[in-house]
Amino acid sequence: MVSTLKYWYCYVLLVLGLSACSPEPLVPDLQVKAIGVLERFAPFEPVVGTDSVAIFAARNEYEGFQFVITAGRAGAVNVQVSLSPLRNAAGEVIDGVAIFRERYVKVSTPSPHSPYAPQSWPDILLPAANNSPDVRSAYRAFPQNLSAGENVPVWVDVHVPAETKPGVYSGTVTVSADGLAPVELPVQLTVWNFTLPARSPLRTVFGTNGYRVAEIYGFERTGESAADNRLIRAYNDFMLDHYLSPESLWDASPEADADGKPDFQREFAGLGTVTENMRHYMQDKHASAYTYVFADSYPFADPLGKDRAKAQRFMREYAGWCAAHAGAERCYTDPSFVDEPDTREAYAYARHWGEFFDAVPLPNGEKIRYQVSEPPLNEDL
């Protein structure tokens, strides 16, 4: 018995000794791991992922994937990313691919019930296509210099054209840096044998703030700057390409004269007239919905009172114009000025607006589609 205990005691000591002498696990000079599209990793958090990408898409669909680059102990200089064309067995190519670096932003107050701690999280998408040397490093996608253990998340957007043949397409992501061996990440896209419609059957309206976007880029949101207008158009088009309709397409909205007549030939620098811009959004980009740029103080100060007749004339002609270019079923009021009523007074105010819009005569007995977003649990009101 004693000899047996001595045997096991010596065995345990031997194992522990060998473990203590084992070399540390190798840390690659450059690591590239594919992760899920909803996963997030902090700037220096160890990344757990896979060594390949497999995505699936219908024709006429965008599908994305992401991966994280991590520098080794010596860091990495001039990190670059490329993706080869996606090819099928017959050599046919899908080349509608866009690469973005995900820039970190400091989150001091997480959203309610968020599992993520207050720290830096990837959020901003910086297009790799914009690689001008005039762009500051913080806002340039690539190249980037990384310190030891630092992460760079990358988002890739793949567009599958409507005429694409179904089947499997393969390509390779290549990540390189000065003095380091390139790392490859295989990508496989399976294109399904059906096509999404050009316009989403699900009507959406996503709030956007063109004034805030212009401010970030150093513009004043006046509508008179071609560069400013094209910037907002690029944001709108990006959303529409992904089946999301922006709220308040300002460059496709008329102004009113003193009598309430809308000006559909209003010109936006760098873009065109209101009517031309409307055709772009509704016919070329297939927006699922359009919200009238009309509110309780625009284009008239008192639309429920002394300006009622002028405001209703404006909306009658505006709604007819929208129906002609988009179809009446896609035209809605902007809900922001009667958003989520939560008192008796607020509901009464919302009803006044309903009466205002119902009194506007439209062809074929149509009514202006008036939307109010209602909060839950207001049964007693």
Short mmCIF file of C-alpha atoms in Angstrom, two decimals:
data_model
loop_
_atom_site.label_atom_id
_atom_site.label_comp_id
_atom_site.label_asym_id
_atom_site.label_seq_id
_atom_site.Cartn_x
_atom_site.Cartn_y
_atom_site.Cartn_z
CA MET A 1 0.00 0.00 0.00
CA VAL A 2 2.78 2.41 0.96
CA SER A 3 4.73 1.60 -2.19
CA THR A 4 1.62 2.24 -4.32
CA LEU A 5 1.10 5.65 -2.72
CA LYS A 6 4.77 6.51 -3.31
CA TYR A 7 4.37 5.50 -6.96
CA TRP A 8 1.38 7.78 -7.54
CA TYR A 9 3.00 10.59 -5.57
CA CYS A 10 6.10 10.47 -7.79
CA TYR A 11 3.90 10.26 -10.91
CA VAL A 12 1.96 13.41 -9.96
CA LEU A 13 5.19 15.29 -9.26
CA LEU A 14 6.56 14.22 -12.64
CA VAL A 15 3.43 15.40 -14.48
CA LEU A 16 3.41 18.73 -12.64
CA GLY A 17 7.09 19.21 -13.38
CA LEU A 18 6.63 18.54 -17.07
CA SER A 19 3.67 20.93 -17.15
CA ALA A 20 5.72 23.66 -15.52
CA CYS A 21 8.45 23.20 -18.10
CA SER A 22 6.07 23.20 -21.09
CA PRO A 23 6.64 26.12 -23.48
CA GLU A 24 3.98 28.84 -23.72
CA PRO A 25 1.53 28.36 -26.59
CA LEU A 26 2.65 29.98 -29.81
CA VAL A 27 1.07 33.33 -30.61
CA PRO A 28 0.74 33.91 -34.37
CA ASP A 29 2.23 37.06 -35.85
CA LEU A 30 -1.15 37.76 -37.42
CA GLN A 31 -4.42 36.01 -36.60
CA VAL A 32 -7.58 36.16 -38.74
CA LYS A 33 -10.80 34.65 -37.39
CA ALA A 34 -14.28 34.69 -38.92
CA ILE A 35 -17.04 35.52 -36.42
CA GLY A 36 -20.84 35.69 -36.50
CA VAL A 37 -22.49 38.81 -37.87
CA LEU A 38 -23.91 39.70 -34.44
CA GLU A 39 -20.71 39.08 -32.46
CA ARG A 40 -18.56 41.89 -31.06
CA PHE A 41 -15.05 41.88 -29.62
CA ALA A 42 -13.41 44.70 -27.69
CA PRO A 43 -10.09 46.18 -28.94
CA PHE A 44 -7.85 43.78 -26.98
CA GLU A 45 -10.24 40.95 -26.19
CA PRO A 46 -9.13 37.42 -27.20
CA VAL A 47 -11.07 36.46 -30.32
CA VAL A 48 -12.74 33.08 -30.72
CA GLY A 49 -13.83 32.30 -34.27
CA THR A 50 -13.43 30.00 -37.25
CA ASP A 51 -10.89 29.64 -40.04
CA SER A 52 -13.36 29.90 -42.93
CA VAL A 53 -16.54 31.71 -43.99
CA ALA A 54 -19.75 30.12 -45.32
CA ILE A 55 -22.62 32.41 -46.32
CA PHE A 56 -25.90 31.91 -48.19
CA ALA A 57 -27.93 34.38 -50.25
CA ALA A 58 -30.76 34.66 -52.74
CA ARG A 59 -30.29 36.44 -56.02
CA ASN A 60 -30.76 40.21 -55.75
CA GLU A 61 -29.72 40.11 -52.10
CA TYR A 62 -26.93 41.55 -49.98
CA GLU A 63 -25.26 39.20 -47.52
CA GLY A 64 -22.47 40.13 -45.13
CA PHE A 65 -19.84 38.48 -43.00
CA GLN A 66 -17.19 39.70 -40.63
CA PHE A 67 -13.80 38.66 -39.35
CA VAL A 68 -11.29 40.02 -36.86
CA ILE A 69 -7.58 40.63 -37.45
CA THR A 70 -5.40 40.36 -34.33
CA ALA A 71 -1.76 41.41 -34.18
CA GLY A 72 0.83 39.20 -32.47
CA ARG A 73 3.29 40.21 -29.74
CA ALA A 74 5.31 42.43 -32.08
CA GLY A 75 2.29 44.27 -33.47
CA ALA A 76 1.71 44.74 -37.20
CA VAL A 77 2.51 47.56 -39.62
CA ASN A 78 0.59 48.50 -42.78
CA VAL A 79 -2.13 45.91 -42.38
CA GLN A 80 -4.06 45.49 -45.65
CA VAL A 81 -7.12 43.44 -46.62
CA SER A 82 -8.22 42.13 -50.01
CA LEU A 83 -10.83 39.67 -51.27
CA SER A 84 -10.49 37.77 -54.51
CA PRO A 85 -13.49 37.58 -56.88
CA LEU A 86 -16.01 34.92 -55.91
CA ARG A 87 -16.05 32.28 -58.70
CA ASN A 88 -18.13 29.21 -59.41
CA ALA A 89 -16.91 26.00 -61.07
CA ALA A 90 -17.64 27.46 -64.52
CA GLY A 91 -15.46 30.49 -63.82
CA GLU A 92 -18.37 32.93 -63.51
CA VAL A 93 -17.70 35.75 -61.08
CA ILE A 94 -19.55 37.74 -58.42
CA ASP A 95 -17.56 40.90 -57.93
CA GLY A 96 -20.06 43.15 -56.13
CA VAL A 97 -18.06 43.11 -52.91
CA ALA A 98 -17.36 45.99 -50.51
CA ILE A 99 -14.90 45.82 -47.59
CA PHE A 100 -15.21 48.01 -44.49
CA ARG A 101 -13.07 48.49 -41.41
CA GLU A 102 -15.19 48.60 -38.28
CA ARG A 103 -14.04 51.59 -36.24
CA TYR A 104 -14.43 51.45 -32.48
CA VAL A 105 -16.53 53.98 -30.59
CA LYS A 106 -16.55 54.57 -26.85
CA VAL A 107 -19.82 53.43 -25.29
CA SER A 108 -20.24 54.99 -21.86
CA THR A 109 -23.88 53.99 -21.30
CA PRO A 110 -25.00 50.65 -22.81
CA SER A 111 -28.53 50.15 -24.07
CA PRO A 112 -30.99 48.72 -21.51
CA HIS A 113 -30.51 44.97 -20.97
CA SER A 114 -27.35 44.96 -23.11
CA PRO A 115 -24.91 42.17 -22.21
CA TYR A 116 -21.98 44.39 -23.20
CA ALA A 117 -19.98 46.45 -20.70
CA PRO A 118 -19.29 50.19 -21.10
CA GLN A 119 -16.13 50.32 -23.23
CA SER A 120 -15.11 50.64 -26.87
CA TRP A 121 -17.14 48.57 -29.33
CA PRO A 122 -16.97 48.31 -33.15
CA ASP A 123 -19.67 50.35 -34.86
CA ILE A 124 -18.65 52.73 -37.67
CA LEU A 125 -18.14 51.21 -41.14
CA LEU A 126 -15.26 52.83 -43.02
CA PRO A 127 -15.17 51.81 -46.72
CA ALA A 128 -11.88 50.39 -47.96
CA ALA A 129 -12.65 51.94 -51.35
CA ASN A 130 -11.98 55.36 -49.79
CA ASN A 131 -8.21 54.95 -49.38
CA SER A 132 -7.15 58.49 -50.24
CA PRO A 133 -4.01 59.63 -48.41
CA ASP A 134 -5.94 62.78 -47.51
CA VAL A 135 -8.17 60.74 -45.20
CA ARG A 136 -6.90 60.72 -41.61
CA SER A 137 -5.82 57.32 -40.29
CA ALA A 138 -8.68 57.26 -37.78
CA TYR A 139 -11.20 57.43 -40.64
CA ARG A 140 -9.25 55.51 -43.28
CA ALA A 141 -10.02 51.82 -43.60
CA PHE A 142 -6.57 50.56 -44.57
CA PRO A 143 -3.62 50.39 -44.16
CA GLN A 144 -3.59 50.31 -40.35
CA ASN A 145 -0.84 49.86 -37.75
CA LEU A 146 -1.66 47.61 -34.79
CA SER A 147 -0.06 47.28 -31.39
CA ALA A 148 0.49 43.90 -29.73
CA GLY A 149 -2.76 41.99 -29.31
CA GLU A 150 -4.88 44.72 -30.92
CA ASN A 151 -7.99 43.75 -32.89
CA VAL A 152 -9.35 45.17 -36.14
CA PRO A 153 -12.84 43.93 -37.05
CA VAL A 154 -13.69 43.90 -40.77
CA TRP A 155 -17.12 43.78 -42.39
CA VAL A 156 -17.60 42.49 -45.94
CA ASP A 157 -20.77 43.20 -47.93
CA VAL A 158 -21.51 40.88 -50.87
CA HIS A 159 -24.15 41.79 -53.46
CA VAL A 160 -25.61 38.96 -55.52
CA PRO A 161 -27.06 40.39 -58.77
CA ALA A 162 -30.51 39.25 -59.88
CA GLU A 163 -29.12 37.44 -62.94
CA THR A 164 -26.56 35.37 -60.99
CA LYS A 165 -26.62 31.63 -61.59
CA PRO A 166 -27.35 29.57 -58.46
CA GLY A 167 -24.61 27.43 -56.98
CA VAL A 168 -21.42 27.67 -54.96
CA TYR A 169 -18.93 30.53 -55.38
CA SER A 170 -15.54 30.56 -53.67
CA GLY A 171 -12.92 33.19 -52.94
CA THR A 172 -10.22 34.12 -50.46
CA VAL A 173 -9.70 36.98 -48.02
CA THR A 174 -6.00 37.86 -47.76
CA VAL A 175 -4.62 39.86 -44.84
CA SER A 176 -1.05 41.15 -45.13
CA ALA A 177 1.35 43.32 -43.15
CA ASP A 178 4.95 44.47 -43.58
CA GLY A 179 7.43 41.67 -42.86
CA LEU A 180 4.76 39.10 -41.97
CA ALA A 181 3.46 36.10 -43.87
CA PRO A 182 0.01 36.79 -45.37
CA VAL A 183 -2.95 35.03 -43.77
CA GLU A 184 -5.79 33.66 -45.90
CA LEU A 185 -9.43 33.11 -44.98
CA PRO A 186 -11.44 30.92 -47.41
CA VAL A 187 -14.91 32.23 -48.30
CA GLN A 188 -17.75 30.14 -49.73
CA LEU A 189 -21.01 31.71 -50.94
CA THR A 190 -24.00 29.54 -51.84
CA VAL A 191 -26.48 31.32 -54.12
CA TRP A 192 -30.00 29.95 -53.82
CA ASN A 193 -32.23 29.37 -56.83
CA PHE A 194 -34.73 32.18 -56.23
CA THR A 195 -34.69 35.96 -56.58
CA LEU A 196 -35.79 38.62 -54.11
CA PRO A 197 -38.08 41.32 -55.52
CA ALA A 198 -36.53 44.69 -56.31
CA ARG A 199 -38.82 46.34 -53.75
CA SER A 200 -39.31 44.93 -50.30
CA PRO A 201 -42.94 43.98 -49.57
CA LEU A 202 -42.30 45.06 -45.98
CA ARG A 203 -42.72 48.84 -45.86
CA THR A 204 -40.18 50.47 -43.55
CA VAL A 205 -39.32 54.00 -42.44
CA PHE A 206 -36.01 54.41 -40.59
CA GLY A 207 -35.32 57.73 -38.93
CA THR A 208 -32.19 59.51 -40.13
CA ASN A 209 -30.67 62.85 -39.20
CA GLY A 210 -29.12 64.55 -42.21
CA TYR A 211 -28.17 67.57 -40.12
CA ARG A 212 -26.10 65.41 -37.77
CA VAL A 213 -24.44 63.57 -40.68
CA ALA A 214 -23.55 66.88 -42.32
CA GLU A 215 -22.15 68.19 -39.04
CA ILE A 216 -19.86 65.17 -38.64
CA TYR A 217 -18.46 65.75 -42.14
CA GLY A 218 -18.07 69.50 -41.63
CA PHE A 219 -21.01 70.65 -43.78
CA GLU A 220 -23.93 72.93 -43.04
CA ARG A 221 -27.23 71.29 -43.94
CA THR A 222 -28.71 73.99 -46.19
CA GLY A 223 -29.45 72.03 -49.36
CA GLU A 224 -27.33 74.49 -51.34
CA SER A 225 -24.06 72.52 -51.24
CA ALA A 226 -23.66 69.84 -53.92
CA ALA A 227 -21.12 67.97 -51.75
CA ASP A 228 -23.49 67.99 -48.77
CA ASN A 229 -26.43 66.82 -50.88
CA ARG A 230 -24.43 64.00 -52.46
CA LEU A 231 -23.26 62.87 -49.02
CA ILE A 232 -26.82 62.53 -47.73
CA ARG A 233 -27.83 60.84 -50.99
CA ALA A 234 -25.04 58.28 -50.49
CA TYR A 235 -26.38 57.45 -47.02
CA ASN A 236 -29.94 57.15 -48.34
CA ASP A 237 -28.86 54.94 -51.24
CA PHE A 238 -26.85 52.68 -48.94
CA MET A 239 -29.94 52.06 -46.82
CA LEU A 240 -32.16 51.50 -49.86
CA ASP A 241 -29.70 49.01 -51.34
CA HIS A 242 -30.25 46.98 -48.18
CA TYR A 243 -34.07 47.16 -48.29
CA LEU A 244 -34.39 49.92 -45.67
CA SER A 245 -36.31 53.09 -46.52
CA PRO A 246 -35.08 56.32 -44.89
CA GLU A 247 -37.51 58.73 -43.32
CA SER A 248 -37.87 62.24 -44.77
CA LEU A 249 -36.19 62.19 -48.17
CA TRP A 250 -35.50 65.90 -48.03
CA ASP A 251 -34.18 66.22 -51.58
CA ALA A 252 -37.45 64.70 -52.82
CA SER A 253 -39.72 67.10 -50.94
CA PRO A 254 -41.36 70.29 -52.28
CA GLU A 255 -41.55 73.69 -50.66
CA ALA A 256 -44.82 75.64 -50.54
CA ASP A 257 -45.49 79.12 -51.83
CA ALA A 258 -47.52 81.64 -49.83
CA ASP A 259 -50.81 80.15 -51.06
CA GLY A 260 -49.87 76.53 -50.35
CA LYS A 261 -48.91 75.47 -53.86
CA PRO A 262 -46.00 72.97 -53.77
CA ASP A 263 -42.93 73.52 -55.96
CA PHE A 264 -42.01 70.17 -57.49
CA GLN A 265 -39.28 71.76 -59.63
CA ARG A 266 -37.29 72.86 -56.59
CA GLU A 267 -33.63 72.25 -57.43
CA PHE A 268 -31.07 70.56 -55.18
CA ALA A 269 -27.46 71.31 -56.08
CA GLY A 270 -25.63 68.29 -57.42
CA LEU A 271 -28.76 66.12 -57.59
CA GLY A 272 -31.61 67.58 -59.62
CA THR A 273 -35.20 68.64 -59.08
CA VAL A 274 -37.54 67.31 -56.43
CA THR A 275 -39.37 65.28 -59.06
CA GLU A 276 -36.15 63.84 -60.51
CA ASN A 277 -34.99 62.90 -57.03
CA MET A 278 -38.35 61.29 -56.28
CA ARG A 279 -38.02 59.10 -59.37
CA HIS A 280 -34.53 58.10 -58.24
CA TYR A 281 -35.73 56.91 -54.83
CA MET A 282 -39.06 55.35 -55.75
CA GLN A 283 -38.38 53.94 -59.22
CA ASP A 284 -34.61 53.39 -59.42
CA LYS A 285 -33.94 52.50 -55.77
CA HIS A 286 -37.37 50.95 -55.08
CA ALA A 287 -38.03 52.57 -51.70
CA SER A 288 -40.79 50.70 -49.91
CA ALA A 289 -42.28 53.85 -48.36
CA TYR A 290 -42.18 57.64 -48.55
CA THR A 291 -42.99 60.03 -45.70
CA TYR A 292 -44.29 63.50 -46.50
CA VAL A 293 -41.99 66.27 -45.30
CA PHE A 294 -44.79 68.04 -43.46
CA ALA A 295 -45.08 68.86 -39.77
CA ASP A 296 -46.99 70.97 -37.27
CA SER A 297 -44.73 73.94 -38.03
CA TYR A 298 -43.64 73.23 -41.63
CA PRO A 299 -44.31 74.54 -44.22
CA PHE A 300 -46.85 76.66 -42.30
CA ALA A 301 -46.75 77.87 -38.73
CA ASP A 302 -50.39 77.12 -37.83
CA PRO A 303 -51.77 74.34 -40.06
CA LEU A 304 -54.58 73.46 -37.64
CA GLY A 305 -55.63 77.10 -37.34
CA LYS A 306 -55.26 80.14 -39.55
CA ASP A 307 -53.10 78.31 -42.15
CA ARG A 308 -55.43 75.32 -42.43
CA ALA A 309 -56.72 75.95 -45.97
CA LYS A 310 -53.22 76.58 -47.37
CA ALA A 311 -51.79 73.55 -45.56
CA GLN A 312 -54.56 71.30 -46.87
CA ARG A 313 -54.06 72.56 -50.42
CA PHE A 314 -50.36 71.80 -50.08
CA MET A 315 -51.06 68.27 -48.84
CA ARG A 316 -53.70 67.60 -51.50
CA GLU A 317 -51.30 68.39 -54.36
CA TYR A 318 -48.36 66.79 -52.53
CA ALA A 319 -50.27 63.53 -52.02
CA GLY A 320 -51.41 63.45 -55.65
CA TRP A 321 -47.84 63.95 -56.83
CA CYS A 322 -46.57 61.21 -54.50
CA ALA A 323 -49.24 58.79 -55.72
CA ALA A 324 -48.27 59.50 -59.34
CA HIS A 325 -44.59 58.68 -58.75
CA ALA A 326 -44.75 56.04 -56.00
CA GLY A 327 -48.30 54.76 -55.74
CA ALA A 328 -50.56 56.00 -52.96
CA GLU A 329 -49.90 52.85 -50.91
CA ARG A 330 -46.28 53.94 -50.36
CA CYS A 331 -47.03 57.51 -49.18
CA TYR A 332 -47.42 58.24 -45.45
CA THR A 333 -47.37 61.19 -43.09
CA ASP A 334 -44.32 61.63 -40.90
CA PRO A 335 -45.33 60.48 -37.40
CA SER A 336 -42.78 62.51 -35.50
CA PHE A 337 -45.04 65.39 -34.49
CA VAL A 338 -47.66 63.06 -32.97
CA ASP A 339 -45.27 60.34 -31.88
CA GLU A 340 -46.40 58.01 -29.08
CA PRO A 341 -49.22 60.01 -27.46
CA ASP A 342 -49.48 59.08 -23.79
CA THR A 343 -52.06 61.52 -22.34
CA ARG A 344 -55.68 62.37 -23.12
CA GLU A 345 -54.53 65.72 -24.45
CA ALA A 346 -51.97 64.07 -26.73
CA TYR A 347 -54.59 61.68 -28.11
CA ALA A 348 -56.97 64.57 -28.71
CA TYR A 349 -54.20 66.36 -30.60
CA ALA A 350 -53.58 63.24 -32.70
CA ARG A 351 -57.30 63.07 -33.54
CA HIS A 352 -57.27 66.71 -34.66
CA TRP A 353 -54.57 65.80 -37.14
CA GLY A 354 -56.56 62.79 -38.31
CA GLU A 355 -59.51 65.10 -39.00
CA PHE A 356 -57.18 67.50 -40.83
CA PHE A 357 -55.91 64.80 -43.20
CA ASP A 358 -59.33 63.16 -43.66
CA ALA A 359 -60.67 66.50 -44.89
CA VAL A 360 -58.15 66.58 -47.77
CA PRO A 361 -59.95 65.28 -50.90
CA LEU A 362 -57.93 62.94 -53.13
CA PRO A 363 -58.81 61.27 -56.45
CA ASN A 364 -60.60 57.90 -56.43
CA GLY A 365 -61.73 58.36 -52.86
CA GLU A 366 -58.20 57.84 -51.52
CA LYS A 367 -57.25 59.09 -48.06
CA ILE A 368 -53.90 60.41 -46.91
CA ARG A 369 -52.26 57.63 -44.94
CA TYR A 370 -51.80 59.07 -41.48
CA GLN A 371 -49.55 57.13 -39.13
CA VAL A 372 -49.23 57.44 -35.37
CA SER A 373 -46.92 55.20 -33.38
CA GLU A 374 -48.77 54.25 -30.23
CA PRO A 375 -47.06 53.20 -27.00
CA PRO A 376 -48.29 50.04 -25.28
CA LEU A 377 -50.46 49.92 -22.15
CA ASN A 378 -52.52 53.01 -22.89
CA GLU A 379 -55.88 51.22 -22.75
CA ASP A 380 -57.26 53.64 -20.17
CA LEU A 381 -56.77 56.67 -22.40
#
